[in-house]
Short mmCIF file of C-alpha atoms in Angstrom, two decimals:
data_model
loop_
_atom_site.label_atom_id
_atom_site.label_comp_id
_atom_site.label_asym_id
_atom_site.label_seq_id
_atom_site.Cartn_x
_atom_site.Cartn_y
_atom_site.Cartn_z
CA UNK A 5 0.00 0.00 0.00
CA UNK A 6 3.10 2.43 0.97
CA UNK A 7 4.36 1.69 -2.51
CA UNK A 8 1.00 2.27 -4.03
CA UNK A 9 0.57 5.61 -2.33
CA UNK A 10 4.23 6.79 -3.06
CA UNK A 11 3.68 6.38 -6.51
CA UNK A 12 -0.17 7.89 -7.18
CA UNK A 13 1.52 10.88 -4.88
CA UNK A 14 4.30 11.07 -7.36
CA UNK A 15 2.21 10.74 -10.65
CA UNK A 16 0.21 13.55 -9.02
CA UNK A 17 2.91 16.17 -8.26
CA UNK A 18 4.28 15.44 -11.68
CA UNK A 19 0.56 15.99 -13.32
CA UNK A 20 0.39 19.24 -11.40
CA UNK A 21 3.93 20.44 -12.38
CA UNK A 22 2.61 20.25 -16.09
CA UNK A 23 -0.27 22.42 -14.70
CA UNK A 24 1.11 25.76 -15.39
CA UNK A 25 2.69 24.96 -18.51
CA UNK A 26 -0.56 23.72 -20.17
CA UNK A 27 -2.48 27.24 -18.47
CA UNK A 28 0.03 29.23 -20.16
CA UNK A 29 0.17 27.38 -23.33
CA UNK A 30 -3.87 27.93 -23.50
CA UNK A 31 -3.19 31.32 -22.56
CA UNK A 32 -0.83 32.26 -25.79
CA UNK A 33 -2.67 30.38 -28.08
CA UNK A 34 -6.50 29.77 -27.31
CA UNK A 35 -7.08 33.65 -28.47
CA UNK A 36 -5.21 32.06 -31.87
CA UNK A 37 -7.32 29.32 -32.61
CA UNK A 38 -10.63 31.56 -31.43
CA UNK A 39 -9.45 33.74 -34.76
CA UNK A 40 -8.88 30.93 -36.88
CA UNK A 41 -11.87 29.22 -36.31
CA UNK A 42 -13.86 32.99 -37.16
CA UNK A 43 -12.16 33.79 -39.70
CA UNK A 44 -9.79 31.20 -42.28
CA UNK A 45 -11.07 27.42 -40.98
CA UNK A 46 -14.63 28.78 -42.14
CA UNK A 47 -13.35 29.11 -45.54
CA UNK A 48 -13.14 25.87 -48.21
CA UNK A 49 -9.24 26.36 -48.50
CA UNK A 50 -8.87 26.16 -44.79
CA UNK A 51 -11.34 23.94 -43.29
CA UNK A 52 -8.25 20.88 -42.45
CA UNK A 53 -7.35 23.35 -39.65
CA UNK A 54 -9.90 21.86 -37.02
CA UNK A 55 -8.55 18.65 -38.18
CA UNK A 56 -5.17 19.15 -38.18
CA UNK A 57 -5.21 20.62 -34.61
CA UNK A 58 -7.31 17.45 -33.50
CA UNK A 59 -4.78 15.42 -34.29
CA UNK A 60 -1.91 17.01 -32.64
CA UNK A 61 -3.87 17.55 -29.61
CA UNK A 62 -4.41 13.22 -30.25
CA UNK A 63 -0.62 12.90 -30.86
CA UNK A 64 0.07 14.70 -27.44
CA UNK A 65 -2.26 12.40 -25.88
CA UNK A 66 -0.72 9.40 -27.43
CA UNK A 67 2.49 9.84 -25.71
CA UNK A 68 1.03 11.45 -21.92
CA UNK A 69 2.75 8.38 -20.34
CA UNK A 70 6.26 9.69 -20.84
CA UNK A 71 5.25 13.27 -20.45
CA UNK A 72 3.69 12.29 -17.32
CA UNK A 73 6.98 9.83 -16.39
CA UNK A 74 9.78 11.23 -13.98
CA UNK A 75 12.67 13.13 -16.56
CA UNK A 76 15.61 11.07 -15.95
CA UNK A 77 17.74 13.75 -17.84
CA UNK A 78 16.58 17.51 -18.77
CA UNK A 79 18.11 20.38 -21.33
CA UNK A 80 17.28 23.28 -19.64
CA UNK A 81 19.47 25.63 -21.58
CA UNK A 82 18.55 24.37 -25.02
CA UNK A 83 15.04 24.57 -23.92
CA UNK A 84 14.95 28.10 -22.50
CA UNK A 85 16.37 29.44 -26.02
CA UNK A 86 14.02 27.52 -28.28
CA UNK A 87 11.07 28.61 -25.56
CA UNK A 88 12.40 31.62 -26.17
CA UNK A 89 12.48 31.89 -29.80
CA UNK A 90 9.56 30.85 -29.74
CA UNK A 91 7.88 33.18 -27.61
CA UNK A 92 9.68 36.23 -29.46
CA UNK A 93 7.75 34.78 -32.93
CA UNK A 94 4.91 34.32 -31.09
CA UNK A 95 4.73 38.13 -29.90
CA UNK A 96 5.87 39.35 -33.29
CA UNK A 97 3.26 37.44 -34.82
CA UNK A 98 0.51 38.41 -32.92
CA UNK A 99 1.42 42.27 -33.00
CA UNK A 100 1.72 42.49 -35.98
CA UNK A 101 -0.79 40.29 -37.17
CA UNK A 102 1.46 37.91 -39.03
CA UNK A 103 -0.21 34.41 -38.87
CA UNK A 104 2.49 32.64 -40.48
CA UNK A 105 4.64 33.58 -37.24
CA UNK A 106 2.20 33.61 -34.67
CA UNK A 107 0.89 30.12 -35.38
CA UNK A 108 3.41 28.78 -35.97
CA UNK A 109 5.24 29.93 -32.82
CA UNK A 110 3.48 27.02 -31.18
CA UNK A 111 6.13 24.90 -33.15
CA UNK A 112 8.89 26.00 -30.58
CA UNK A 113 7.43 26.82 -27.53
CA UNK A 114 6.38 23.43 -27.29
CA UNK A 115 9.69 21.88 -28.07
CA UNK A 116 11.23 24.20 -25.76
CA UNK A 117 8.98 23.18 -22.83
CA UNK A 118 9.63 19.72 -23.52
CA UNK A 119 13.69 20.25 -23.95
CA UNK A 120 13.29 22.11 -20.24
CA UNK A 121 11.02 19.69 -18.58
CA UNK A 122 12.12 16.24 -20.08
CA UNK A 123 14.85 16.51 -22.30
CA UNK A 124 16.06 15.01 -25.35
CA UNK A 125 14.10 11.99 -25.17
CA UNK A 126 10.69 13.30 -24.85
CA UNK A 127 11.38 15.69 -27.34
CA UNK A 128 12.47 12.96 -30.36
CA UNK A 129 9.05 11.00 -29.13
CA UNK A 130 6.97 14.03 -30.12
CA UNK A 131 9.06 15.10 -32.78
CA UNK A 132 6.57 13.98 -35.36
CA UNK A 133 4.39 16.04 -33.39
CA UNK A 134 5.92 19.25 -33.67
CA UNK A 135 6.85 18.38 -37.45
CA UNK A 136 2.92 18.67 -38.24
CA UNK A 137 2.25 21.52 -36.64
CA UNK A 138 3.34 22.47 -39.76
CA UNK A 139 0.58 21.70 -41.61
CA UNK A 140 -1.55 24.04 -39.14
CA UNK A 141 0.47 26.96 -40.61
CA UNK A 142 -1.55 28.62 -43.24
CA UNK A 143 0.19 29.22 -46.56
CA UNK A 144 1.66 32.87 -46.87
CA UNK A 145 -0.41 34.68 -49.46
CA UNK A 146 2.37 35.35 -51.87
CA UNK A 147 3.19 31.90 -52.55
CA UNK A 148 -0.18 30.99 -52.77
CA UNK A 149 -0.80 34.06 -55.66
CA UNK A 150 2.37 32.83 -57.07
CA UNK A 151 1.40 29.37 -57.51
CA UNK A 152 -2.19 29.31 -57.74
CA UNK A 153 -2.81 30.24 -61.65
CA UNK A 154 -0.81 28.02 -63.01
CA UNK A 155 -1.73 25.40 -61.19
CA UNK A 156 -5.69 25.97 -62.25
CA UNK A 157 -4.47 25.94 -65.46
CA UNK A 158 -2.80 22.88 -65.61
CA UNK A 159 -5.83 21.12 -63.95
CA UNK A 160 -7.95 22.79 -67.06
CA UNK A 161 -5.72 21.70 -69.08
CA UNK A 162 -5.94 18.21 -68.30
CA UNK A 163 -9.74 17.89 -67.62
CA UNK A 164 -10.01 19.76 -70.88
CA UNK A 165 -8.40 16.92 -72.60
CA UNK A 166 -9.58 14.02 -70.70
CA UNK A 167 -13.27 15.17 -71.42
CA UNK A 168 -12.38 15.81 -75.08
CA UNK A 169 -11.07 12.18 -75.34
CA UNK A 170 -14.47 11.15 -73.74
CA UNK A 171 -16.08 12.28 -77.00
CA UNK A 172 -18.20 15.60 -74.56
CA UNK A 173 -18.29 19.27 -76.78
CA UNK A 174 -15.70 21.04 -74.68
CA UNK A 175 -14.11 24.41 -75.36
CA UNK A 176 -10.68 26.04 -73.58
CA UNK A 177 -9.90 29.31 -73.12
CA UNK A 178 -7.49 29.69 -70.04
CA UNK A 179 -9.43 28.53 -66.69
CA UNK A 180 -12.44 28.75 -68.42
CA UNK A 181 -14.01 25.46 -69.66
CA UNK A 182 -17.10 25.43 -72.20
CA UNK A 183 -19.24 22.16 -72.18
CA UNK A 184 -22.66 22.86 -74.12
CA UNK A 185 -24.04 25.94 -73.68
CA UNK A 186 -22.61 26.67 -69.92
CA UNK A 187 -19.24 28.20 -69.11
CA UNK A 188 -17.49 27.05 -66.02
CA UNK A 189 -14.46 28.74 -64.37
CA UNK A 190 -12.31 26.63 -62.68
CA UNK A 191 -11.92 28.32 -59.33
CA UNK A 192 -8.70 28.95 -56.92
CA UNK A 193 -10.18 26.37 -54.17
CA UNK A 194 -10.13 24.23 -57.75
CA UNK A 195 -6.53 24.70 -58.31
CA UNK A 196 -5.40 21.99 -55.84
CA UNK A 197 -2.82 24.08 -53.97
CA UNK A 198 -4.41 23.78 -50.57
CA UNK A 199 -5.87 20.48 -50.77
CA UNK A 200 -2.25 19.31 -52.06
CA UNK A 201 -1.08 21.05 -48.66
CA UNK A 202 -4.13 18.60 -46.14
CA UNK A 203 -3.85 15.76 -48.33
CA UNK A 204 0.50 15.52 -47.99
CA UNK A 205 -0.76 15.83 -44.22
CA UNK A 206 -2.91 13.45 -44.67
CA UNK A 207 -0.45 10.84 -46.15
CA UNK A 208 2.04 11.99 -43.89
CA UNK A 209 0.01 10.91 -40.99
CA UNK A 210 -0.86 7.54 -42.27
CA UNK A 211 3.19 6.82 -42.66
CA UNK A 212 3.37 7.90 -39.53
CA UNK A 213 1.07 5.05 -38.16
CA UNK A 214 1.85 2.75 -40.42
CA UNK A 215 5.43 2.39 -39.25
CA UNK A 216 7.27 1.45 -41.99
CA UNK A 217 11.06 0.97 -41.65
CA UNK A 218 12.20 1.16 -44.72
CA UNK A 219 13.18 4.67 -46.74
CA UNK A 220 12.37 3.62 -50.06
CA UNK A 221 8.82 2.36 -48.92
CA UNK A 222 8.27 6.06 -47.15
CA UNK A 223 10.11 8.14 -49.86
CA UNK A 224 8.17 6.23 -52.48
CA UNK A 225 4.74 7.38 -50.63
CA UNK A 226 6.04 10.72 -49.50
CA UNK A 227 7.08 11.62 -53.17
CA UNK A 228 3.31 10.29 -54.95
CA UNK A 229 1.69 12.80 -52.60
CA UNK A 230 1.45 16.16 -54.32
CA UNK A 231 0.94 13.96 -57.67
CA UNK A 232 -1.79 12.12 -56.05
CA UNK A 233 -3.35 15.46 -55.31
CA UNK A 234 -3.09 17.26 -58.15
CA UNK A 235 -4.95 14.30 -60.16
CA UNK A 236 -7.50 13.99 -57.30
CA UNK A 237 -8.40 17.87 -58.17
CA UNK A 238 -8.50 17.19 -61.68
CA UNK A 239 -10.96 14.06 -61.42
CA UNK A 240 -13.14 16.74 -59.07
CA UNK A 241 -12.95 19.19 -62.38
CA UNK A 242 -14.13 16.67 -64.57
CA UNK A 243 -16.68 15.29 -61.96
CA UNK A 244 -18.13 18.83 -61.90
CA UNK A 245 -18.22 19.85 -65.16
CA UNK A 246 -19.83 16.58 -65.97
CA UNK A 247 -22.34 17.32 -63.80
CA UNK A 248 -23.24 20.77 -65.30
CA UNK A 249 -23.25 19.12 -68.61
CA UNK A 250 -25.95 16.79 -67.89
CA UNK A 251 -27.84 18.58 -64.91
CA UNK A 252 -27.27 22.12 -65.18
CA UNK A 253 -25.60 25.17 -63.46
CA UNK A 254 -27.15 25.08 -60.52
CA UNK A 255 -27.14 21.42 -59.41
CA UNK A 256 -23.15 21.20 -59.74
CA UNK A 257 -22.52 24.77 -57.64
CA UNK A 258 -25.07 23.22 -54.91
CA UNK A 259 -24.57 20.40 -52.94
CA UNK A 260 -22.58 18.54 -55.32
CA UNK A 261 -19.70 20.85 -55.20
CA UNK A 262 -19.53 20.64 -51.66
CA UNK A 263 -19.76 16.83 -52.29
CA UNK A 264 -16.96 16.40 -54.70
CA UNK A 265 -14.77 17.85 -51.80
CA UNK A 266 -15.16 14.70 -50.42
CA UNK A 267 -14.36 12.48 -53.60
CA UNK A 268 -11.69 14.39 -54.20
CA UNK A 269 -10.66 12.83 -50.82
CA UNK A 270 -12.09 9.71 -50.48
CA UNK A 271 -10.09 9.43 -54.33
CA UNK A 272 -7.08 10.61 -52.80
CA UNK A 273 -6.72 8.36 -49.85
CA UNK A 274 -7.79 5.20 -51.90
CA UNK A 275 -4.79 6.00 -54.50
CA UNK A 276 -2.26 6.01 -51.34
CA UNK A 277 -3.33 3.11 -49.96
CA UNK A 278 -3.55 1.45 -53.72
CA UNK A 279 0.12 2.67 -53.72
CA UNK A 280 0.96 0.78 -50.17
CA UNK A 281 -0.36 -2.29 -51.31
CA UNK A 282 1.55 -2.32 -54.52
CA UNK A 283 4.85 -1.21 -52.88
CA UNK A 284 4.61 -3.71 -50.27
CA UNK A 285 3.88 -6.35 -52.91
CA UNK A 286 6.77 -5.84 -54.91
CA UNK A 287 8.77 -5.39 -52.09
CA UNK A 288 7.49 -9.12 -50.79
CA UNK A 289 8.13 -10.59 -54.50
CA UNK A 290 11.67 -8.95 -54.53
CA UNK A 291 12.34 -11.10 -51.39
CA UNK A 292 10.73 -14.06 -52.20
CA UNK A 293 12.86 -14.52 -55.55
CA UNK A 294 16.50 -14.05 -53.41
#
């Protein structure tokens, strides 16, 4: 019973040093996520945010046995200039209203509270973690202006000429695609840049819990990603315009665009785990035959 007591006392004093840490983290960054949950994560481009933040908040709780454990060995120096950094990008970001800063401050305040509080090898078992807070970052505006158009016209391009094959009336002129008599312009959210962005993370995660030792079988994944993506948005082009061909303007800008958000997934994840399977095929026949 001594035993049992000595160690519920110890698991408690070590859940209430983590107290003030997790107040102050809330404190920093609840007013953050309150903004981005009013304002971008309402938006189409956006709307992985919720998710993404779920599933570091998961992560987090995935490893709260060695957070919660005793640190055998802490790096409080290390851990007071990352905190640091961190806390400087934070306050630069949210002055001056700089998202790509402030949110992703939370990148190195966290790993400098876990280099202070339990060292080195708490930090490389949430490193994965911190990597994907990453994908909670939104994408600076000028890269997205800069890469936007031509990727929406390479996905007309190719949905142009895929319909054409399929024998449908279709007409090009830049991002605008002509099928009958309606005229459809293919749309930033259309272009694929931000679903590219949640469906790497996305993939990402799913290597993550897969587990896979071996670097060609997670380069071979990581690499198909953005390709995956870009031909998920171009089967949601065709999908749509397909659907205003045969149904009209107004049934394909309804609930049926919201819809093909979710093929474009649901398309998406089936092609990664298509490419699993085959990978891990040919890497079984490869051994087989030595």
């Amino acid at each position: 019973m001594s035993a049992t007591a000595d160690s519920r006392l110890l698991r408690d004093s070590v859940a209430s040093e983590w107290l003030p840490v997790v107040a102050g983290v809330l404190l920093l960054f609840v007013p953050t996520i309150y903004g981005l949950a009013g304002s971008l994560w309402t938006k189409d481009d956006f709307a992985h945010g919720p998710i993404i933040l779920a599933v570091i908040l998961w992560l987090i709780w995935d490893k709260r046995q060695g957070l919660l454990a005793p640190p055998s060995v802490t790096a409080p120096i290390a851990g007071f200039l990352v905190l640091l950094f961190g806390l400087l990008f934070y306050i630069l970001g949210r002055s001056q209203d700089i998202l790509i800063f402030e949110v992703g401050a939370l990148a190195p305040v966290l790993a400098g509270t876990l280099l202070a509080m339990r060292g080195w090898p708490q930090f490389r078992s949430l490193a994965f973690m911190l990597f994907f807070i990453v994908y909670l970052i939104p994408l600076p505006g000028f890269f997205v202006d800069a890469v936007t158009l031509p990727l929406k016209q390479r996905v007309s391009d190719i949905a142009a000429q895929i319909i054409y094959a399929a024998g449908y009336p279709i007409a090009q002129s830049g991002v605008v695609l002509t099928i009958g008599k309606y005229q459809l312009l293919v749309a930033d959210a259309c272009s694929g840049l931000n679903s590219m962005f949640s469906l790497s993370a996305l993939g990402v995660l799913y290597l993550y819990l897969m587990k896979y030792k071996s670097w060609l079988h997670n380069g071979l994944i990581v690499a198909s990603l953005l390709p995956i993506a870009f031909f998920a948005n171009v089967v949601r082009v065709v999908i749509l315009v397909l659907i205003t061909y045969y149904f009209g303007d107004e049934t394909a800008q309804g609930f049926v665009h919201e819809f093909s958000g979710m093929v474009l997934f649901l398309f998406a994840l089936v092609a990664i785990l298509g490419l699993d399977w085959l990978i891990s095929r040919l890497a079984r026949s490869s051994k087989v035959q030595r």
